[in-house]
Coordinates of C-alpha atoms in Angstrom, one line a residue:
E1 CA 102.6 32.9 173.2
D2 CA 102.1 33.0 169.4
Y3 CA 101.3 36.7 169.8
P4 CA 103.8 39.5 169.3
T5 CA 103.1 40.4 173.0
A6 CA 102.5 37.6 175.7
S7 CA 102.9 36.8 179.0
V8 CA 104.9 33.7 179.7
V9 CA 105.5 31.4 182.9
D10 CA 109.3 31.5 182.6
G11 CA 110.1 35.0 183.7
Y12 CA 113.1 36.1 185.9
K13 CA 110.5 35.6 188.9
G14 CA 107.4 34.0 188.2
R15 CA 105.8 35.2 184.9
G16 CA 107.4 37.6 182.4
L17 CA 106.8 39.5 179.4
Q18 CA 107.8 38.1 176.0
L19 CA 108.0 40.3 172.9
T20 CA 108.5 38.6 169.5
T21 CA 109.0 40.2 166.1
C22 CA 106.4 38.4 163.8
Y23 CA 105.7 38.3 160.1
A24 CA 102.6 40.1 159.6
G25 CA 101.4 38.1 156.6
S26 CA 100.4 38.9 152.8
F27 CA 98.0 41.6 154.0
G28 CA 100.8 43.4 156.3
K29 CA 103.2 43.1 153.6
A30 CA 100.9 44.3 150.8
A31 CA 100.2 47.4 153.2
G32 CA 103.8 48.2 153.7
M33 CA 103.8 46.9 157.2
P34 CA 105.3 43.3 156.8
I35 CA 106.4 42.6 160.5
A36 CA 105.1 43.4 164.0
A37 CA 107.7 44.1 166.4
G38 CA 106.7 42.7 169.8
N39 CA 106.2 45.7 171.9
L40 CA 104.7 47.1 174.9
F41 CA 104.2 50.8 176.3
L42 CA 102.2 52.9 178.4
G43 CA 99.7 54.9 176.4
T44 CA 96.7 53.9 173.9
F45 CA 96.3 52.6 170.5
N46 CA 93.8 54.0 168.0
V47 CA 92.7 50.8 165.8
Q48 CA 90.6 52.9 163.5
Q49 CA 94.0 54.7 162.4
A50 CA 96.2 51.4 162.4
L51 CA 96.3 51.2 158.6
K52 CA 96.0 54.8 157.7
S53 CA 98.7 56.1 160.0
P54 CA 100.2 53.5 162.6
L55 CA 102.8 55.9 163.8
S56 CA 100.1 58.5 164.8
A57 CA 97.9 55.8 166.1
T58 CA 100.4 54.7 168.9
R59 CA 99.8 57.4 171.7
F60 CA 102.3 57.4 174.3
G61 CA 101.8 58.3 177.9
V62 CA 99.8 58.6 181.2
T63 CA 99.4 61.2 183.8
F64 CA 102.1 61.3 186.1
N65 CA 102.9 63.4 189.3
A66 CA 106.4 62.2 190.0
V67 CA 109.9 62.7 188.8
P68 CA 111.5 59.5 187.4
D69 CA 115.2 59.1 188.1
S70 CA 115.8 55.8 186.5
I71 CA 114.3 52.4 185.4
V72 CA 115.9 49.1 186.6
G73 CA 114.9 45.5 185.5
W74 CA 115.9 42.2 183.9
Y75 CA 116.0 41.2 180.3
K76 CA 117.2 38.4 178.0
Y77 CA 117.5 38.8 174.0
K78 CA 117.9 36.8 171.0
A79 CA 118.0 38.6 167.6
G80 CA 116.2 37.0 164.6
E81 CA 118.4 35.5 161.6
Q82 CA 117.5 37.9 158.9
M83 CA 117.1 41.5 159.0
T84 CA 114.4 42.8 156.5
D85 CA 113.2 46.5 155.4
R86 CA 109.6 47.7 155.3
K87 CA 109.2 46.1 151.8
Y88 CA 110.2 42.7 153.4
K89 CA 113.5 42.7 151.3
N90 CA 116.7 41.3 153.0
I91 CA 119.1 43.6 154.2
D92 CA 122.5 43.5 156.0
G93 CA 122.8 44.0 159.9
K94 CA 121.7 42.8 163.0
D95 CA 118.6 43.4 164.9
E96 CA 118.5 45.1 168.5
F97 CA 116.1 45.4 171.1
N98 CA 115.0 49.0 172.5
I99 CA 113.9 50.2 175.9
Y100 CA 113.1 53.8 176.5
A101 CA 111.2 56.2 178.7
F102 CA 110.2 59.9 178.8
L103 CA 108.3 62.4 180.6
Y104 CA 106.7 65.3 178.9
E105 CA 104.5 68.3 179.2
N106 CA 101.0 67.3 178.3
T107 CA 99.8 70.8 177.5
D108 CA 101.3 73.6 175.5
E109 CA 101.7 77.1 176.1
N110 CA 98.3 77.8 175.1
G111 CA 96.6 75.2 177.3
N112 CA 96.1 72.6 174.8
A113 CA 96.2 69.2 175.1
V114 CA 99.7 67.5 174.2
M115 CA 99.7 63.6 173.3
L116 CA 103.2 62.3 171.9
D117 CA 102.9 59.4 169.1
G118 CA 105.2 57.2 167.0
T119 CA 106.3 60.3 165.0
N120 CA 107.6 62.3 167.8
S121 CA 108.3 60.2 170.9
S122 CA 112.0 61.0 170.8
S123 CA 112.2 64.4 169.3
S124 CA 109.1 66.5 170.7
E125 CA 109.9 69.8 172.1
Y126 CA 107.6 68.9 175.2
I127 CA 109.9 66.1 176.5
V128 CA 111.4 67.1 179.8
L129 CA 113.2 64.0 180.9
Y130 CA 114.4 61.1 178.8
A131 CA 116.0 57.6 179.1
Q132 CA 117.4 55.0 176.7
I133 CA 119.3 51.9 177.0
D134 CA 122.9 52.3 175.8
E135 CA 123.9 50.6 172.6
A136 CA 126.7 48.7 174.6
D137 CA 124.0 47.3 176.8
R138 CA 121.7 46.1 174.0
V139 CA 123.4 42.7 173.8
E140 CA 122.1 39.1 173.3
S141 CA 121.9 36.8 176.2
D142 CA 120.5 33.2 177.3
E143 CA 120.7 34.4 180.9
W144 CA 118.9 37.1 182.6
R145 CA 120.8 40.3 182.6
R146 CA 120.0 43.4 184.8
F147 CA 119.7 46.8 183.0
S148 CA 119.5 50.2 184.6
I149 CA 118.9 53.4 182.7
A150 CA 119.2 57.0 184.0
F151 CA 116.9 59.9 182.9
E152 CA 118.6 62.8 181.5
P153 CA 117.2 66.5 181.0
R154 CA 115.7 67.5 177.5
N155 CA 115.2 70.8 175.5
G156 CA 116.7 72.7 178.5
K157 CA 113.9 72.1 180.6
S158 CA 113.3 71.3 184.3
I159 CA 110.5 69.9 186.4
D160 CA 107.9 72.6 187.5
P161 CA 106.6 71.7 190.9
I162 CA 103.3 73.1 190.3
R163 CA 102.9 71.5 187.1
L164 CA 103.8 68.2 188.6
S165 CA 101.3 68.6 191.4
Q166 CA 98.5 69.2 188.7
Y167 CA 99.4 66.2 186.8
G168 CA 100.7 68.4 184.0
Y169 CA 103.2 65.8 182.7
N170 CA 102.7 62.4 181.1
F171 CA 105.0 59.7 181.4
S172 CA 105.5 56.4 179.1
I173 CA 107.8 53.5 178.9
V174 CA 108.3 51.5 175.7
F175 CA 109.8 48.2 175.1
S176 CA 110.4 46.7 171.6
A177 CA 111.9 43.6 170.0
S178 CA 113.3 45.4 167.1
I179 CA 114.6 48.8 167.3
K180 CA 113.5 49.9 164.0
G181 CA 110.3 48.1 164.4
D182 CA 108.3 51.6 163.9
D183 CA 109.5 51.7 160.3
F184 CA 108.6 48.2 159.9
S185 CA 112.3 47.2 159.8
G186 CA 113.6 44.1 161.7
A187 CA 114.2 40.5 162.1
V188 CA 111.5 37.9 162.4
G189 CA 112.0 35.8 165.4
S190 CA 114.0 38.6 167.5
R191 CA 112.8 37.8 170.8
L192 CA 113.1 40.1 174.2
M193 CA 111.8 39.0 177.5
I194 CA 111.4 41.6 180.4
D195 CA 110.5 41.2 183.9
E196 CA 110.9 43.0 187.4
V197 CA 110.8 46.4 185.8
D198 CA 110.9 49.4 188.4
I199 CA 110.5 53.0 187.8
I200 CA 112.7 54.7 190.4
C201 CA 111.4 58.2 191.2
K202 CA 113.1 60.9 193.2

């Protein structure tokens, strides 16, 4: 449970997921990555690229052949006391968590493989459907709260049934204890707990 991402016994039902923003130590601070936001996502992480290009090292998505309609689940959240920037300097503001998901085309117009990463997971032209928890719903709570997030079209795109049947889309869902954790900004001690998450498909 000392790790940024951990399984815990006190979930909403049985075990749950605990995501905690942690101080990355003097080495992380010197490397410009002073915090590690607790996170979980569908995809892979290239450890060899972690120091050189951490955002590119985070590669989102698994092949998918269904059309997601919404994501539902349960969460609890407590923000850490002090926000810091990527230089680990105190800044004003309050931390927030994030939950988002997306379906995207996994090949381009020439048939080349497409894999989204931390640099374009919310802005890529290949995203077809996108869902993110509303700011008004990102609240602190000591009690379990239910969330429901609907997918919406992006980039004027629609689902191609043939591409879908051939696993031509990738899907990822992302949970983070600090919404700006990808910029190494957040509050140490911010804690997001997640459980009983369902991906509802059409």
